[in-house]
């Protein structure tokens, strides 16, 4: 890479001056960033070529991870860390008077995802490359990532995100590998040598142009590829008006859709999905055929994984290629397809399962539609054999029904593996949501508990803690995160406690600085940094957190003797633009913040902070500074959660429900080292099935609950009018679907337990350290090894 600081400095200065035609003293930080990025990309290009050559010549099985989202965040710092040259560059640049961390901050996050699902895809790419596994990402090069959020007068305002504003040093356009994708038109059938054949005619063709980004493994020579497709007009004549055609074409990769499951199917989103799938499969098959003879062996050399149902059209698209272009029989094509494709489900919310109306689907994708119908008919016929006469069951399970195509059903029927993302989630899929399918295909269902890359979320995000860990147990944990368990020996070590406390303090200072700069609020470094950062959703229950804050505020106001351990409540959350309820909660958090932060009575005890535009790079600042991690979803609703793992790895304690991966975190750390509360998933599901919960009872029987609920509508918040009526109604008129009132007392008791532990700093640090020590299991390296061994069948090159 760079053999010495001196060599690096020489090359860097030369590059910088050549690129911009001025003396380096005169360059801007942005220019310094671009020069460094280019140098790094060039420096790894030979490894990139060699990795690809090795994959070709050894013919190892490759996995392609198809995802509509890749939430990468910033890449420069991470790439330097993975190349093992971060320290060298930092020092060398320092000697030139350049601050590397400032340079890093010039980079705009690649925010090509909404939240958990997209970030998971990014963590997986890092683990694949770091484990030397032949795995590649396939996605869309959105011109605009997830919207930028501004808070104006307490309300969320969305602005178009512009990550490509200054160009993207990490991408290489591969114009020679562009692919044509066809929409609309009709299908003609005809016979060739007695075989029924199909031709897609009068289609509108657009061009998919790949932009490749290198995925650099940690201290290894492997450089894998993330291929992002850009939609462009095809350079040949169409009968369309040129301007309209250009505009409509480019629209396909223009925007990432915000996660809005209430939104009725938008045709452009379906176009995006097929665009991703058709271009990715074309390039996968093209590369397979270059080096292999027989398409019937595809699944021995290629695994295709679909990240939720968004890329599920990979199933009918692969069928189309095998049938129409490779001339396989239906049965041959189906066998290859199901053996090639595997599927991860990320939600149990049945209303969130994707369904597309046939009347939208059929005209846009006429040949794919025919194939889906045929898959459905054959599947229903099989069901009829298995369950003769059971019309209800067959109707429930059908892929196409009531004018809707159910994408999850297509995914299950067309793949050989279906996994959930935490034990409880996989169990709920098997026993409830997808029970009918589990009965038919019991061996297809499995669990792969999520993980996060400890390289970004500990090594890179928290260098202070990483150094402390390495000084204590050596550096093996970086390659083998399970080695973090050796920290358990330090759980009672007072000198380690001391150092850990200093690290936390340092990180709290950094965050406090950011808070001051962005909001003007000054926070108490000795207070508990109590953090809930994640997408805003009713089921994630930011409202429960807010009600607890209001409850504490009321107590402080009512009782002049009441004391509490000082807390800084920190929130970060984007709401989908059309999700009105979620937006009300944002306004509520900001109203509570105004009230609390301007009241001298409560000032010694609490501050409330809403940090706008929560995203990967902000998470990297917040998580290392956190004392208490809020993971308080209604049990059964959060498939896994991954923020919970990031906080744990950075030594925060979790207050959480028995939901998603919280349950496995509790198993790992032991019940003394996590604070849990609330209904269990079983109880929640029982209430949904059998009834028996009346939110009004809680309202009537608990004075303090009644007070906070009334404060939504009784003028307690100045100048908000009837702003919070919707929240009020959701609790009392719609019977509190997410059990906020039901769980509030138990949550409040759990928070008292948090205080009790925090007052005994020894005990707090002991628990923190055990959390870090047990976090190795939640590295995405473990997750990816399981996918690789149990689903994809990859071997290390
Ligand atoms: C749907 C329709 C229209 C437009 C967008 C969408 C859409 C987009 C994104 C629906 C869902 C998503 C993302 C879902 C997601 O992030 N799920 C989370 O996945 C994590 C990784 O497995 C889990 O840890 C979380 O529990 C789960 O909520």
Coordinates of N, CA and C in Angstrom, one line a residue, residues 408-578:
X408 N -44.2 -11.9 -0.9 CA -43.6 -12.8 0.1 C -43.9 -14.3 -0.3
X409 N -45.1 -14.5 -0.7 CA -45.5 -15.9 -1.1 C -44.6 -16.3 -2.3
X410 N -44.4 -15.4 -3.3 CA -43.6 -15.7 -4.4 C -42.2 -16.1 -3.9
X411 N -41.7 -15.3 -3.0 CA -40.3 -15.5 -2.4 C -40.2 -16.8 -1.8
X412 N -41.2 -17.2 -1.0 CA -41.1 -18.5 -0.3 C -41.2 -19.7 -1.3
X413 N -42.1 -19.6 -2.2 CA -42.3 -20.7 -3.1 C -41.1 -20.9 -4.1
X414 N -40.5 -19.7 -4.4 CA -39.4 -19.8 -5.4 C -38.0 -19.8 -4.9
X415 N -37.8 -20.1 -3.6 CA -36.4 -20.1 -3.1 C -36.2 -21.4 -2.2
X416 N -34.9 -21.7 -2.0 CA -34.7 -22.9 -1.2 C -34.4 -22.6 0.3
X417 N -34.3 -21.3 0.6 CA -34.1 -20.9 2.0 C -34.8 -19.6 2.3
X418 N -35.5 -19.6 3.5 CA -36.2 -18.5 4.0 C -35.7 -18.2 5.4
X419 N -35.1 -17.1 5.7 CA -34.7 -16.9 7.0 C -35.2 -15.6 7.6
X420 N -35.5 -15.7 8.9 CA -35.7 -14.5 9.7 C -34.4 -14.0 10.3
X421 N -34.5 -12.8 11.0 CA -33.3 -12.1 11.4 C -33.0 -12.1 12.9
X422 N -33.8 -12.8 13.7 CA -33.5 -13.1 15.1 C -34.3 -14.3 15.5
X423 N -33.9 -15.0 16.5 CA -34.6 -16.2 16.9 C -36.1 -16.0 17.0
X424 N -36.5 -15.1 17.8 CA -37.9 -14.9 18.0 C -38.7 -14.6 16.7
X425 N -38.0 -13.8 15.9 CA -38.6 -13.4 14.6 C -38.8 -14.7 13.7
X426 N -37.8 -15.5 13.6 CA -37.9 -16.7 12.8 C -38.9 -17.6 13.4
X427 N -39.0 -17.7 14.7 CA -40.1 -18.5 15.3 C -41.5 -18.0 15.0
X428 N -41.6 -16.7 15.1 CA -42.9 -16.1 14.7 C -43.3 -16.4 13.3
X429 N -42.3 -16.3 12.4 CA -42.6 -16.7 11.0 C -43.1 -18.1 10.9
X430 N -42.3 -19.0 11.5 CA -42.7 -20.4 11.4 C -44.0 -20.8 12.0
X431 N -44.2 -20.2 13.2 CA -45.4 -20.7 14.0 C -46.6 -19.8 13.7
X432 N -46.5 -18.6 13.2 CA -47.6 -17.8 13.0 C -47.8 -17.3 11.6
X433 N -47.0 -16.2 11.3 CA -47.2 -15.5 10.0 C -47.1 -16.4 8.8
X434 N -46.1 -17.3 8.8 CA -45.9 -18.1 7.6 C -46.1 -19.6 7.9
X435 N -47.0 -19.8 8.9 CA -47.2 -21.2 9.3 C -47.6 -22.2 8.2
X436 N -48.5 -21.7 7.4 CA -49.0 -22.5 6.3 C -47.9 -23.0 5.4
X437 N -46.9 -22.1 5.2 CA -45.8 -22.4 4.3 C -44.8 -23.3 5.0
X438 N -44.7 -23.0 6.3 CA -43.7 -23.9 7.1 C -44.2 -25.3 7.1
X439 N -45.5 -25.5 7.1 CA -46.1 -26.9 7.1 C -45.7 -27.6 5.7
X440 N -45.7 -26.8 4.7 CA -45.4 -27.4 3.3 C -43.9 -27.5 3.1
X441 N -43.1 -26.5 3.6 CA -41.7 -26.5 3.3 C -40.9 -26.4 4.6
X442 N -41.0 -27.4 5.5 CA -40.4 -27.2 6.9 C -38.8 -27.0 6.8
X443 N -38.2 -27.6 5.8 CA -36.7 -27.5 5.8 C -36.2 -26.2 5.2
X444 N -37.1 -25.4 4.6 CA -36.6 -24.2 4.0 C -36.4 -23.1 5.1
X445 N -37.1 -23.2 6.2 CA -37.1 -22.1 7.1 C -35.9 -22.2 8.1
X446 N -35.3 -21.1 8.3 CA -34.2 -21.0 9.3 C -34.0 -19.6 9.8
X447 N -33.1 -19.5 10.8 CA -32.8 -18.2 11.4 C -31.4 -17.8 11.2
X448 N -31.2 -16.5 10.9 CA -29.8 -16.0 10.9 C -29.9 -14.7 11.7
X449 N -29.5 -14.8 12.9 CA -29.6 -13.5 13.8 C -28.6 -12.5 13.2
X450 N -29.1 -11.3 13.1 CA -28.4 -10.2 12.5 C -27.1 -9.9 13.2
X451 N -26.2 -9.2 12.5 CA -25.0 -8.7 13.2 C -24.6 -7.4 12.6
X452 N -23.5 -6.8 13.1 CA -23.0 -5.5 12.7 C -21.5 -5.6 12.5
X453 N -20.9 -4.8 11.6 CA -19.5 -4.9 11.5 C -18.8 -4.2 12.7
X454 N -18.1 -5.0 13.5 CA -17.4 -4.4 14.6 C -16.3 -3.5 14.1
X455 N -15.9 -3.6 12.9 CA -14.8 -2.7 12.4 C -15.3 -1.3 12.2
X456 N -16.5 -1.1 11.6 CA -17.0 0.3 11.6 C -17.5 0.7 13.0
X457 N -18.2 -0.1 13.6 CA -19.0 0.3 14.8 C -18.2 0.3 16.1
X458 N -17.1 -0.3 16.1 CA -16.2 -0.2 17.3 C -14.8 0.4 16.9
X459 N -14.1 -0.4 16.1 CA -12.8 0.0 15.8 C -12.7 1.4 15.2
X460 N -13.6 1.7 14.2 CA -13.5 3.0 13.5 C -14.3 4.1 14.3
X461 N -15.5 3.8 14.8 CA -16.3 4.8 15.4 C -15.8 5.2 16.8
X462 N -15.1 4.2 17.5 CA -14.7 4.5 18.9 C -13.2 4.1 19.0
X463 N -12.3 4.9 18.4 CA -10.9 4.6 18.5 C -10.4 4.6 20.0
X464 N -11.0 5.4 20.8 CA -10.6 5.5 22.2 C -10.8 4.2 22.9
X465 N -12.0 3.7 22.8 CA -12.4 2.4 23.4 C -11.6 1.3 22.8
X466 N -11.4 1.3 21.5 CA -10.6 0.2 20.8 C -9.2 0.2 21.3
X467 N -8.6 1.3 21.5 CA -7.2 1.3 22.0 C -7.2 0.7 23.4
X468 N -8.2 1.1 24.3 CA -8.2 0.6 25.6 C -8.4 -0.9 25.6
X469 N -9.2 -1.4 24.7 CA -9.5 -2.9 24.6 C -8.2 -3.6 24.2
X470 N -7.5 -3.0 23.2 CA -6.3 -3.7 22.7 C -5.2 -3.6 23.7
X471 N -5.1 -2.5 24.4 CA -4.1 -2.5 25.5 C -4.3 -3.5 26.5
X472 N -5.6 -3.9 26.7 CA -5.9 -4.9 27.8 C -5.8 -6.3 27.3
X473 N -6.4 -6.6 26.1 CA -6.4 -8.0 25.7 C -5.7 -8.3 24.4
X474 N -5.0 -7.3 23.9 CA -4.3 -7.5 22.6 C -5.3 -7.2 21.5
X475 N -4.8 -7.5 20.3 CA -5.6 -7.0 19.1 C -6.3 -8.1 18.3
X476 N -6.3 -9.3 18.9 CA -6.9 -10.5 18.2 C -8.4 -10.2 17.9
X477 N -9.0 -9.5 18.8 CA -10.5 -9.3 18.7 C -10.8 -8.6 17.4
X478 N -9.9 -7.9 16.8 CA -10.2 -7.2 15.5 C -10.5 -8.3 14.4
X479 N -9.7 -9.3 14.4 CA -9.9 -10.4 13.4 C -11.0 -11.3 13.9
X480 N -11.0 -11.6 15.2 CA -11.9 -12.6 15.8 C -12.7 -12.0 16.9
X481 N -13.8 -11.3 16.6 CA -14.5 -10.5 17.6 C -15.0 -11.3 18.8
X482 N -15.1 -12.7 18.7 CA -15.4 -13.4 19.9 C -14.4 -13.3 21.0
X483 N -13.1 -12.9 20.6 CA -12.1 -12.7 21.6 C -12.4 -11.6 22.5
X484 N -13.3 -10.7 22.2 CA -13.7 -9.7 23.1 C -14.1 -10.3 24.5
X485 N -14.5 -11.6 24.5 CA -14.9 -12.2 25.7 C -13.8 -12.1 26.8
X486 N -12.5 -12.0 26.3 CA -11.4 -11.8 27.3 C -11.6 -10.6 28.2
X487 N -12.4 -9.7 27.8 CA -12.6 -8.5 28.6 C -13.3 -8.8 29.9
X488 N -14.0 -9.9 29.9 CA -14.7 -10.3 31.1 C -13.8 -10.3 32.4
X489 N -12.6 -10.6 32.1 CA -11.6 -10.6 33.2 C -11.4 -9.3 33.8
X490 N -11.8 -8.2 33.1 CA -11.6 -6.8 33.6 C -12.9 -6.2 34.2
X491 N -13.9 -7.0 34.2 CA -15.2 -6.5 34.7 C -15.1 -5.9 36.1
X492 N -14.2 -6.4 36.9 CA -14.1 -5.9 38.3 C -12.8 -5.1 38.5
X493 N -12.1 -4.9 37.4 CA -10.8 -4.3 37.6 C -11.0 -2.7 37.7
X494 N -10.6 -2.2 38.8 CA -10.9 -0.8 39.0 C -10.1 0.1 38.2
X495 N -8.9 -0.3 37.8 CA -8.1 0.5 36.9 C -8.7 0.5 35.5
X496 N -9.2 -0.6 35.1 CA -9.9 -0.6 33.8 C -11.2 0.2 33.9
X497 N -11.9 0.1 35.0 CA -13.1 1.0 35.1 C -12.7 2.5 34.9
X498 N -11.6 2.8 35.6 CA -11.1 4.2 35.5 C -10.9 4.6 34.1
X499 N -10.2 3.8 33.3 CA -9.9 4.1 31.9 C -11.1 4.1 31.1
X500 N -12.0 3.2 31.4 CA -13.3 3.1 30.6 C -14.1 4.4 30.8
X501 N -14.1 4.8 32.1 CA -14.8 6.0 32.4 C -14.3 7.2 31.7
X502 N -12.9 7.3 31.6 CA -12.3 8.4 30.9 C -12.6 8.4 29.4
X503 N -12.7 7.2 28.8 CA -13.0 7.0 27.4 C -14.5 7.5 27.2
X504 N -15.4 7.1 28.0 CA -16.8 7.5 27.9 C -16.9 9.0 28.0
X505 N -16.2 9.5 29.0 CA -16.3 11.0 29.2 C -15.8 11.7 27.9
X506 N -14.7 11.2 27.4 CA -14.2 11.8 26.1 C -15.2 11.8 25.0
X507 N -15.9 10.7 24.9 CA -16.9 10.5 23.8 C -18.1 11.4 24.1
X508 N -18.4 11.5 25.4 CA -19.6 12.4 25.7 C -19.2 13.8 25.4
X509 N -18.0 14.2 25.6 CA -17.6 15.6 25.3 C -17.8 15.8 23.8
X510 N -17.3 14.9 23.0 CA -17.4 15.1 21.6 C -18.9 15.2 21.2
X511 N -19.7 14.4 21.7 CA -21.2 14.5 21.4 C -21.8 15.8 21.9
X512 N -21.4 16.1 23.1 CA -21.9 17.4 23.7 C -21.5 18.6 22.9
X513 N -20.4 18.5 22.3 CA -19.9 19.6 21.4 C -20.8 19.7 20.2
X514 N -21.1 18.5 19.6 CA -22.0 18.4 18.4 C -23.4 19.0 18.8
X515 N -23.9 18.6 20.0 CA -25.2 19.0 20.4 C -25.3 20.5 20.6
X516 N -24.2 21.1 21.2 CA -24.1 22.5 21.4 C -24.1 23.2 20.0
X517 N -23.3 22.7 19.1 CA -23.2 23.3 17.8 C -24.5 23.2 17.0
X518 N -25.2 22.1 17.1 CA -26.4 22.0 16.3 C -27.7 22.5 16.9
X519 N -27.8 22.5 18.2 CA -29.0 22.9 18.9 C -28.9 24.1 19.8
X520 N -27.6 24.4 20.2 CA -27.4 25.4 21.2 C -27.6 24.9 22.6
X521 N -28.0 23.7 22.8 CA -28.2 23.2 24.1 C -26.9 22.7 24.8
X522 N -26.8 23.1 26.1 CA -25.6 22.7 26.8 C -26.0 21.5 27.7
X523 N -25.3 20.4 27.6 CA -25.7 19.3 28.4 C -24.7 19.0 29.5
X524 N -25.1 18.2 30.5 CA -24.3 17.9 31.6 C -23.6 16.6 31.4
X525 N -22.2 16.7 31.4 CA -21.5 15.5 31.0 C -21.6 14.4 32.0
X526 N -22.0 14.7 33.2 CA -22.2 13.7 34.3 C -23.6 13.1 34.3
X527 N -24.4 13.6 33.4 CA -25.8 13.0 33.4 C -25.7 11.7 32.6
X528 N -26.8 10.9 32.7 CA -26.9 9.7 31.9 C -27.3 10.1 30.5
X529 N -26.5 9.7 29.6 CA -26.9 9.9 28.2 C -27.8 8.8 27.7
X530 N -29.1 9.1 27.6 CA -30.1 8.1 27.4 C -30.6 8.3 26.0
X531 N -30.4 7.4 25.1 CA -30.5 7.6 23.7 C -31.5 6.7 23.0
X532 N -32.3 7.2 22.2 CA -33.2 6.4 21.3 C -33.0 7.0 19.9
X533 N -32.2 6.3 19.1 CA -32.1 6.7 17.7 C -32.4 5.6 16.7
X534 N -33.3 5.8 15.8 CA -33.8 4.8 14.9 C -35.0 5.5 14.1
X535 N -35.5 4.8 13.1 CA -36.6 5.4 12.3 C -37.8 5.6 13.3
X536 N -38.6 6.6 12.9 CA -39.8 6.8 13.7 C -40.9 5.9 13.3
X537 N -41.4 5.1 14.2 CA -42.5 4.2 13.9 C -43.3 4.0 15.1
X538 N -44.6 3.9 15.0 CA -45.4 3.7 16.2 C -44.9 2.5 17.0
X539 N -44.6 1.4 16.3 CA -44.2 0.2 17.0 C -42.9 0.3 17.8
X540 N -42.0 1.2 17.4 CA -40.8 1.4 18.1 C -41.0 2.2 19.4
X541 N -42.1 2.8 19.5 CA -42.6 3.5 20.7 C -41.7 4.6 21.3
X542 N -41.3 5.5 20.4 CA -40.7 6.7 20.9 C -41.6 7.4 21.9
X543 N -42.9 7.1 21.7 CA -43.9 7.8 22.6 C -43.8 7.3 24.0
X544 N -43.4 6.1 24.2 CA -43.2 5.5 25.6 C -42.1 6.3 26.3
X545 N -41.1 6.5 25.6 CA -39.9 7.3 26.1 C -40.4 8.7 26.4
X546 N -41.1 9.4 25.5 CA -41.6 10.7 25.7 C -42.5 10.8 26.9
X547 N -43.4 9.8 27.1 CA -44.3 9.9 28.2 C -43.5 9.7 29.5
X548 N -42.5 8.9 29.5 CA -41.7 8.8 30.7 C -41.0 10.1 31.1
X549 N -40.5 10.8 30.0 CA -39.9 12.1 30.3 C -40.9 13.1 30.9
X550 N -42.1 13.1 30.3 CA -43.2 14.0 30.8 C -43.5 13.6 32.2
X551 N -43.6 12.3 32.5 CA -43.9 11.9 33.9 C -42.8 12.4 34.9
X552 N -41.5 12.3 34.5 CA -40.5 12.8 35.4 C -40.6 14.3 35.6
X553 N -40.9 14.9 34.5 CA -41.0 16.4 34.5 C -42.1 16.8 35.5
X554 N -43.3 16.1 35.4 CA -44.4 16.4 36.3 C -44.0 16.1 37.7
X555 N -43.3 15.1 38.0 CA -42.9 14.8 39.4 C -42.0 15.9 39.9
X556 N -41.1 16.3 39.1 CA -40.2 17.4 39.6 C -41.0 18.6 39.9
X557 N -42.0 18.9 39.1 CA -42.7 20.1 39.3 C -43.6 20.0 40.5
X558 N -44.2 18.8 40.7 CA -45.2 18.7 41.8 C -44.5 18.6 43.1
X559 N -43.3 18.0 43.1 CA -42.7 17.6 44.4 C -41.3 18.3 44.5
X560 N -41.2 19.3 45.3 CA -39.9 20.0 45.4 C -38.8 19.2 46.0
X561 N -39.2 18.1 46.6 CA -38.1 17.2 47.2 C -37.7 16.1 46.3
X562 N -38.4 16.0 45.2 CA -38.1 14.9 44.3 C -36.7 15.1 43.6
X563 N -35.9 14.0 43.6 CA -34.6 14.1 43.0 C -34.4 13.0 42.1
X564 N -33.6 13.1 41.1 CA -33.3 12.0 40.2 C -31.9 12.2 39.7
X565 N -31.3 11.1 39.2 CA -30.0 11.1 38.6 C -30.2 12.0 37.3
X566 N -29.4 13.0 37.1 CA -29.5 13.8 35.9 C -29.4 13.0 34.6
X567 N -30.3 13.4 33.7 CA -30.3 12.7 32.4 C -30.3 13.6 31.2
X568 N -29.7 13.2 30.2 CA -29.8 13.9 28.9 C -30.5 12.9 28.0
X569 N -31.7 13.2 27.6 CA -32.5 12.4 26.7 C -32.2 12.8 25.3
X570 N -31.7 11.9 24.5 CA -31.3 12.2 23.1 C -32.1 11.4 22.1
X571 N -32.7 12.1 21.1 CA -33.4 11.4 20.1 C -32.9 11.7 18.7
X572 N -33.0 10.8 17.8 CA -32.7 11.0 16.4 C -33.7 10.1 15.7
X573 N -34.4 10.7 14.7 CA -35.4 9.8 13.9 C -35.9 10.6 12.7
X574 N -35.9 9.8 11.6 CA -36.6 10.4 10.4 C -38.0 9.7 10.4
X575 N -39.0 10.4 10.0 CA -40.3 9.9 9.7 C -40.5 9.9 8.2
X576 N -41.1 8.8 7.7 CA -41.5 8.8 6.3 C -42.4 10.0 6.0
X577 N -42.2 10.7 4.9 CA -42.9 11.9 4.6 C -44.4 11.8 4.7
X578 N -44.9 10.7 4.3 CA -46.4 10.5 4.3 C -47.0 9.9 5.6

